[in-house]
Amino acid sequence: MSSPHTVRSLAAHVGGTLLGDGVDAAITGVNDLRSAGPGQVSFFHNTKYEADARASKASAILVGPKDAERFTFTRIVVDSPSNAFAKISELFAPPPIRDEPGVHPTAVVAPDAILGEGISVGPHAVISAGVRLGARVVIGANCFVGEQAVIGEGTRLYPLVTVRERCILGARVILHSGAVIGADGFGYDFDRATGRHVKIVHTGHVQIDDDAEIGANTTIDRGRFGRTHIGEGVKIDNLVMIAHNVSVGAHSIIVSQTGISGSTTLGRYVTLAGQVGLAGHLKLGDRSTITAQSGINKDVPAGAVLAGRHAIPIRESLKLEALVHRLPELVERLKALEEKVLTDGSNASPKS
Amino acid sequence: MSSPHTVRSLAAHVGGTLLGDGVDAAITGVNDLRSAGPGQVSFFHNTKYEADARASKASAILVGPKDAERFTFTRIVVDSPSNAFAKISELFAPPPIRDEPGVHPTAVVAPDAILGEGISVGPHAVISAGVRLGARVVIGANCFVGEQAVIGEGTRLYPLVTVRERCILGARVILHSGAVIGADGFGYDFDRATGRHVKIVHTGHVQIDDDAEIGANTTIDRGRFGRTHIGEGVKIDNLVMIAHNVSVGAHSIIVSQTGISGSTTLGRYVTLAGQVGLAGHLKLGDRSTITAQSGINKDVPAGAVLAGRHAIPIRESLKLEALVHRLPELVERLKALEEKVLTDGSNASPKS
Amino acid sequence: MSSPHTVRSLAAHVGGTLLGDGVDAAITGVNDLRSAGPGQVSFFHNTKYEADARASKASAILVGPKDAERFTFTRIVVDSPSNAFAKISELFAPPPIRDEPGVHPTAVVAPDAILGEGISVGPHAVISAGVRLGARVVIGANCFVGEQAVIGEGTRLYPLVTVRERCILGARVILHSGAVIGADGFGYDFDRATGRHVKIVHTGHVQIDDDAEIGANTTIDRGRFGRTHIGEGVKIDNLVMIAHNVSVGAHSIIVSQTGISGSTTLGRYVTLAGQVGLAGHLKLGDRSTITAQSGINKDVPAGAVLAGRHAIPIRESLKLEALVHRLPELVERLKALEEKVLTDGSNASPKS
């Protein structure tokens, strides 16, 4: 199958300028610098990858204006190599998976469920009593949607997603496989008389607003009462834990394996990097950022960038780390002083 | 739909005393302080939320005796606002989901499986050969129960739970969606001759005792031989990892995203906070507590409260942290001393 | 049911030497030292368990030559107690689960899927259009295999595994329950004009090579373009997160709850212990090792053993920790010096 694309035609497609030879080579795909071979286009946007760019076997590489003259390989100069690459990638992308229209004959759909226009319900999916699915909702194979759940227009559940009873999803939400929405919160009262933990019934639900995306195997527990709330446009990665009655403000980003304890509230545009842990009942201000693997146990002001185990500003955290790394030197200096002072001034023998 | 409840009737229901105006307002639900609106009751039990209480739009708020006179909003004074709130919440709780009795026609049940009275097996569930389900067991949609597994009376598997072959669950156990019970342990022998990891067959099983609860997407691996054991009344949160041959003593609590390595043994009433990691082959004594994000690599005495990366008592851990935070000051003091001593006593120039 | 095995016959089976009494006792199973009872064999290989060995109720215990004379219980002396135990365990192992041959009538298999000889497709599994399954592939109950995925000979998906479209699995791969292969990578462009995160389409796939094993509820995201790659013989534990475009070299080991950020490349025979976090775009050299709960944010040389939050050699890391634990003493020494120097040499009062 001959490709209709050449380096030249792709440069024209993204409004780029050609530099170097071989601009009429046929192009059949895209790839990263290291993986790309002849017939593929790649892109360079980070000096960290300069060696990879020089060694790349790609037929052409997209570069920014400032890098135009540093290289000799065939290059397409554009303002944003990343954006141009995305545009070119679309030309070679495999066709998206076509969702089978309608309800697969093996799906189990309650008679009173309300199904919008243009929905797709996959094999072995289960839609319980009282569920409402908006127009163009896609429910993947083997998903479970519990009683009276409401799912907005254009929302997509990939295969094997669980949405428990009475949860509410907005429009264009994406839930990746293995996500569990609305499991019971983790709450018990301890009964001293019997020495047993007594389960607290969680009668609340989870509400996920428009355009949010929830990663694979992430869990979002239902509220004890009221709701656990994921705001509009929030993006949550895989294997994240969101406890009962948490509220995540609009457009926040939560990276993989982070955990948020019960009733903590995040403002808008908060960023939690990977493997962060937040204690319960905290408030994180708008646009605050917590760096990877940090542990936060007090409120965070708007705009703060905190790091480490104790919610201190990243600058201070880096300084303390540097000092910890200098401890061997500091101990030597202390010892030298002791020898000097104690030898000079007394008969006490210095400690080592 | 008019509610039969008023602030006054609810106060009577929980044996509380009314203070403030508006005690005849109709009440239609409950909510937390910040989310509550007119027509809803909330509760105040933590001074951290005093501002929320004052700003709350709830029609009435449950407060304890010591807070009775601090506020002016409509309040119901009770000994335990939390307990009273739970009691009132029940009046407004949605009816619990009714489990469909019997075996759904799409479920696949092995002919020799033994099914107790009053069971409910959901759509597309799979019950393998030799399985025994006790009375009133509930198996959710799309669950898998492997060969010869035994599930005790009243135990509930929410949708999309996996229980592998020969695992044994007691009575009234709850498994949340996505939990995987009895996957192979992570064990290999390294074959130097071929440079390959050779899988160790895990022929054991998992045993979960009465009244335990296992969170969403938590994994509990089967024993290499013998069992991985979860004791009576143990409560495990979401996304927890329990490795092969671990034993968790009765009534222990394990919070989200914690991991326990192979063959470690926990006593009774142990508490592991979130994101804790335990090395393998350890023993944790009864009623020991490990704080969030700690890493433990040696045995823990009964009753100990340990923190941080190296299993030290919480008090010592907090002291060390405080000292690390004082490092900048300590370095300044060291430098001042050096200047003094070395300038006074010699010609050596002080380091900076 | 009387057992055909005795302590004596088992000793002969593993070529061991008998010491102690009771060598004609019937043996009906194996177990660990603490759980074993009469009629069972156990093994001792770690001095940590000496007390357990002495207290064990096992009818016989396998021990190494150097431990032969330390104990008085019935023992079978062998070069490798662990290997001998594995050999004896096989005699008592339950028969492996027999995979039902063919396609279960409730499975949904696309008409154009290509099914190799001797496959087993379980109840309610879904095999999408264009899928190719090699000979003897086993697809468990309620699994989903997306369009055009390719699964090599002898590969096994335990129940409730998700493999998204176009992913490629080699031969003899094992995927445990709840694993999600090929969910979209976590990537967004931020649109300043609208203040929204715009999803980056991930058109790549995941490739898992021969003999790899992937744990329960682990997630491996598809590449943005090109592939996320798991090399031959790689073993990944439960609840691990592998982000888009990561490459894991052959025979690497990744322990539970570890996370690897996008585009990071691991060499061959790398070991990541539990709860490790790796930043994105890193290179880890062959045979490097990262200890549990470490955070790595720069490249790692081949063969390095790094620990802690900042990728420092384990030896240095342990030294720094020891110094942090000595901080109280160091502060006392500093204070003593200050008192001495400042009292002797000036009128300034020492800080406390």
mmCIF file of C-alpha atoms in Angstrom, chain B residues 63-207:
data_model
loop_
_atom_site.group_PDB
_atom_site.id
_atom_site.type_symbol
_atom_site.label_atom_id
_atom_site.label_comp_id
_atom_site.label_asym_id
_atom_site.label_seq_id
_atom_site.Cartn_x
_atom_site.Cartn_y
_atom_site.Cartn_z
ATOM 1 C CA VAL B 63 -24.653 19.912 68.595
ATOM 2 C CA GLY B 64 -23.254 18.509 71.828
ATOM 3 C CA PRO B 65 -24.082 19.939 75.254
ATOM 4 C CA LYS B 66 -20.820 21.894 75.518
ATOM 5 C CA ASP B 67 -21.568 23.684 72.221
ATOM 6 C CA ALA B 68 -25.219 24.415 73.013
ATOM 7 C CA GLU B 69 -24.686 28.057 73.941
ATOM 8 C CA ARG B 70 -21.934 29.007 71.471
ATOM 9 C CA PHE B 71 -24.249 29.185 68.499
ATOM 10 C CA THR B 72 -27.481 30.954 67.667
ATOM 11 C CA PHE B 73 -28.715 28.906 64.721
ATOM 12 C CA THR B 74 -31.483 26.377 65.187
ATOM 13 C CA ARG B 75 -29.917 23.468 67.021
ATOM 14 C CA ILE B 76 -30.788 20.143 68.549
ATOM 15 C CA VAL B 77 -28.670 19.449 71.610
ATOM 16 C CA VAL B 78 -27.779 15.790 72.087
ATOM 17 C CA ASP B 79 -25.088 13.830 73.871
ATOM 18 C CA SER B 80 -23.593 12.493 70.656
ATOM 19 C CA PRO B 81 -24.302 14.580 67.539
ATOM 20 C CA SER B 82 -22.684 11.897 65.377
ATOM 21 C CA ASN B 83 -24.874 9.092 66.684
ATOM 22 C CA ALA B 84 -28.027 11.207 66.576
ATOM 23 C CA PHE B 85 -27.203 12.209 63.043
ATOM 24 C CA ALA B 86 -26.809 8.571 62.041
ATOM 25 C CA LYS B 87 -30.212 7.822 63.554
ATOM 26 C CA ILE B 88 -31.865 10.697 61.703
ATOM 27 C CA SER B 89 -30.051 9.779 58.487
ATOM 28 C CA GLU B 90 -31.754 6.412 58.527
ATOM 29 C CA LEU B 91 -35.134 8.104 58.257
ATOM 30 C CA PHE B 92 -34.101 9.677 54.966
ATOM 31 C CA ALA B 93 -31.883 6.923 53.576
ATOM 32 C CA PRO B 94 -32.886 5.594 50.209
ATOM 33 C CA PRO B 95 -34.316 2.115 50.415
ATOM 34 C CA PRO B 96 -31.515 -0.446 50.224
ATOM 35 C CA ILE B 97 -31.037 -2.205 46.920
ATOM 36 C CA ARG B 98 -33.180 -5.316 46.819
ATOM 37 C CA ASP B 99 -31.214 -8.370 45.769
ATOM 38 C CA GLU B 100 -33.056 -10.373 43.147
ATOM 39 C CA PRO B 101 -33.719 -13.759 44.679
ATOM 40 C CA GLY B 102 -32.395 -16.831 42.940
ATOM 41 C CA VAL B 103 -30.014 -17.296 40.059
ATOM 42 C CA HIS B 104 -30.236 -14.879 37.156
ATOM 43 C CA PRO B 105 -30.862 -16.747 33.905
ATOM 44 C CA THR B 106 -27.662 -15.373 32.367
ATOM 45 C CA ALA B 107 -25.479 -16.575 35.246
ATOM 46 C CA VAL B 108 -23.405 -19.676 34.560
ATOM 47 C CA VAL B 109 -23.557 -22.074 37.501
ATOM 48 C CA ALA B 110 -21.789 -25.418 37.480
ATOM 49 C CA PRO B 111 -24.183 -28.343 37.879
ATOM 50 C CA ASP B 112 -22.423 -29.581 40.995
ATOM 51 C CA ALA B 113 -22.296 -26.228 42.775
ATOM 52 C CA ILE B 114 -24.139 -26.261 46.092
ATOM 53 C CA LEU B 115 -26.384 -23.239 46.593
ATOM 54 C CA GLY B 116 -27.773 -22.329 50.013
ATOM 55 C CA GLU B 117 -31.238 -21.004 50.728
ATOM 56 C CA GLY B 118 -32.130 -17.492 49.772
ATOM 57 C CA ILE B 119 -29.070 -16.835 47.636
ATOM 58 C CA SER B 120 -28.911 -14.229 44.884
ATOM 59 C CA VAL B 121 -26.639 -14.728 41.883
ATOM 60 C CA GLY B 122 -26.542 -11.753 39.528
ATOM 61 C CA PRO B 123 -26.436 -11.487 35.743
ATOM 62 C CA HIS B 124 -23.377 -12.956 34.012
ATOM 63 C CA ALA B 125 -21.889 -14.230 37.255
ATOM 64 C CA VAL B 126 -19.899 -17.437 36.961
ATOM 65 C CA ILE B 127 -20.009 -20.095 39.686
ATOM 66 C CA SER B 128 -17.499 -22.838 38.918
ATOM 67 C CA ALA B 129 -17.512 -26.551 39.634
ATOM 68 C CA GLY B 130 -17.531 -27.637 43.236
ATOM 69 C CA VAL B 131 -18.381 -24.218 44.672
ATOM 70 C CA ARG B 132 -20.443 -24.055 47.862
ATOM 71 C CA LEU B 133 -22.506 -20.932 48.592
ATOM 72 C CA GLY B 134 -24.046 -20.611 52.070
ATOM 73 C CA ALA B 135 -27.522 -19.335 52.813
ATOM 74 C CA ARG B 136 -28.317 -15.780 51.707
ATOM 75 C CA VAL B 137 -25.040 -15.327 49.828
ATOM 76 C CA VAL B 138 -25.216 -12.503 47.269
ATOM 77 C CA ILE B 139 -23.031 -12.757 44.167
ATOM 78 C CA GLY B 140 -23.076 -9.547 42.116
ATOM 79 C CA ALA B 141 -23.168 -9.177 38.363
ATOM 80 C CA ASN B 142 -20.131 -10.306 36.378
ATOM 81 C CA CYS B 143 -18.412 -11.899 39.385
ATOM 82 C CA PHE B 144 -16.251 -14.975 39.020
ATOM 83 C CA VAL B 145 -16.071 -17.675 41.697
ATOM 84 C CA GLY B 146 -13.458 -20.336 40.978
ATOM 85 C CA GLU B 147 -13.565 -24.093 41.427
ATOM 86 C CA GLN B 148 -14.273 -25.419 44.926
ATOM 87 C CA ALA B 149 -14.405 -22.002 46.540
ATOM 88 C CA VAL B 150 -16.486 -21.938 49.710
ATOM 89 C CA ILE B 151 -18.525 -18.861 50.636
ATOM 90 C CA GLY B 152 -20.222 -18.586 54.019
ATOM 91 C CA GLU B 153 -23.711 -17.449 55.007
ATOM 92 C CA GLY B 154 -24.751 -13.927 54.228
ATOM 93 C CA THR B 155 -21.503 -13.016 52.463
ATOM 94 C CA ARG B 156 -21.807 -10.448 49.670
ATOM 95 C CA LEU B 157 -19.713 -10.030 46.526
ATOM 96 C CA TYR B 158 -20.417 -6.720 44.825
ATOM 97 C CA PRO B 159 -20.260 -6.755 41.004
ATOM 98 C CA LEU B 160 -17.016 -7.663 39.219
ATOM 99 C CA VAL B 161 -15.311 -9.436 42.102
ATOM 100 C CA THR B 162 -12.942 -12.332 41.388
ATOM 101 C CA VAL B 163 -12.528 -15.196 43.848
ATOM 102 C CA ARG B 164 -10.100 -17.795 42.557
ATOM 103 C CA GLU B 165 -10.245 -21.551 43.090
ATOM 104 C CA ARG B 166 -10.386 -23.097 46.569
ATOM 105 C CA CYS B 167 -10.547 -19.804 48.472
ATOM 106 C CA ILE B 168 -12.634 -19.855 51.627
ATOM 107 C CA LEU B 169 -14.799 -16.963 52.775
ATOM 108 C CA GLY B 170 -16.579 -16.943 56.121
ATOM 109 C CA ALA B 171 -20.002 -15.578 57.006
ATOM 110 C CA ARG B 172 -21.106 -11.980 56.423
ATOM 111 C CA VAL B 173 -17.917 -11.094 54.553
ATOM 112 C CA ILE B 174 -18.216 -8.129 52.147
ATOM 113 C CA LEU B 175 -16.046 -7.941 49.008
ATOM 114 C CA HIS B 176 -16.228 -4.698 47.055
ATOM 115 C CA SER B 177 -16.103 -4.437 43.289
ATOM 116 C CA GLY B 178 -12.832 -5.178 41.589
ATOM 117 C CA ALA B 179 -11.364 -7.080 44.541
ATOM 118 C CA VAL B 180 -9.240 -10.040 43.450
ATOM 119 C CA ILE B 181 -8.955 -12.847 45.978
ATOM 120 C CA GLY B 182 -6.522 -15.670 45.407
ATOM 121 C CA ALA B 183 -4.358 -14.596 42.471
ATOM 122 C CA ASP B 184 -0.989 -16.350 42.403
ATOM 123 C CA GLY B 185 1.629 -15.062 44.816
ATOM 124 C CA PHE B 186 4.578 -13.181 43.335
ATOM 125 C CA GLY B 187 7.343 -15.734 43.640
ATOM 126 C CA TYR B 188 10.044 -16.940 41.265
ATOM 127 C CA ASP B 189 13.259 -18.874 41.458
ATOM 128 C CA PHE B 190 16.060 -17.423 39.408
ATOM 129 C CA ASP B 191 17.682 -19.966 37.136
ATOM 130 C CA ARG B 192 21.284 -18.827 36.698
ATOM 131 C CA ALA B 193 21.889 -21.245 33.879
ATOM 132 C CA THR B 194 19.274 -19.668 31.632
ATOM 133 C CA GLY B 195 19.033 -16.228 33.229
ATOM 134 C CA ARG B 196 15.293 -16.629 33.617
ATOM 135 C CA HIS B 197 12.826 -16.303 36.476
ATOM 136 C CA VAL B 198 10.998 -19.596 36.975
ATOM 137 C CA LYS B 199 7.492 -19.344 38.368
ATOM 138 C CA ILE B 200 6.867 -20.922 41.773
ATOM 139 C CA VAL B 201 3.525 -22.678 41.707
ATOM 140 C CA HIS B 202 1.198 -21.378 44.409
ATOM 141 C CA THR B 203 -1.035 -24.226 45.470
ATOM 142 C CA GLY B 204 -2.371 -22.559 48.613
ATOM 143 C CA HIS B 205 -5.477 -20.467 49.025
ATOM 144 C CA VAL B 206 -6.931 -17.423 50.768
ATOM 145 C CA GLN B 207 -9.086 -17.731 53.864
#
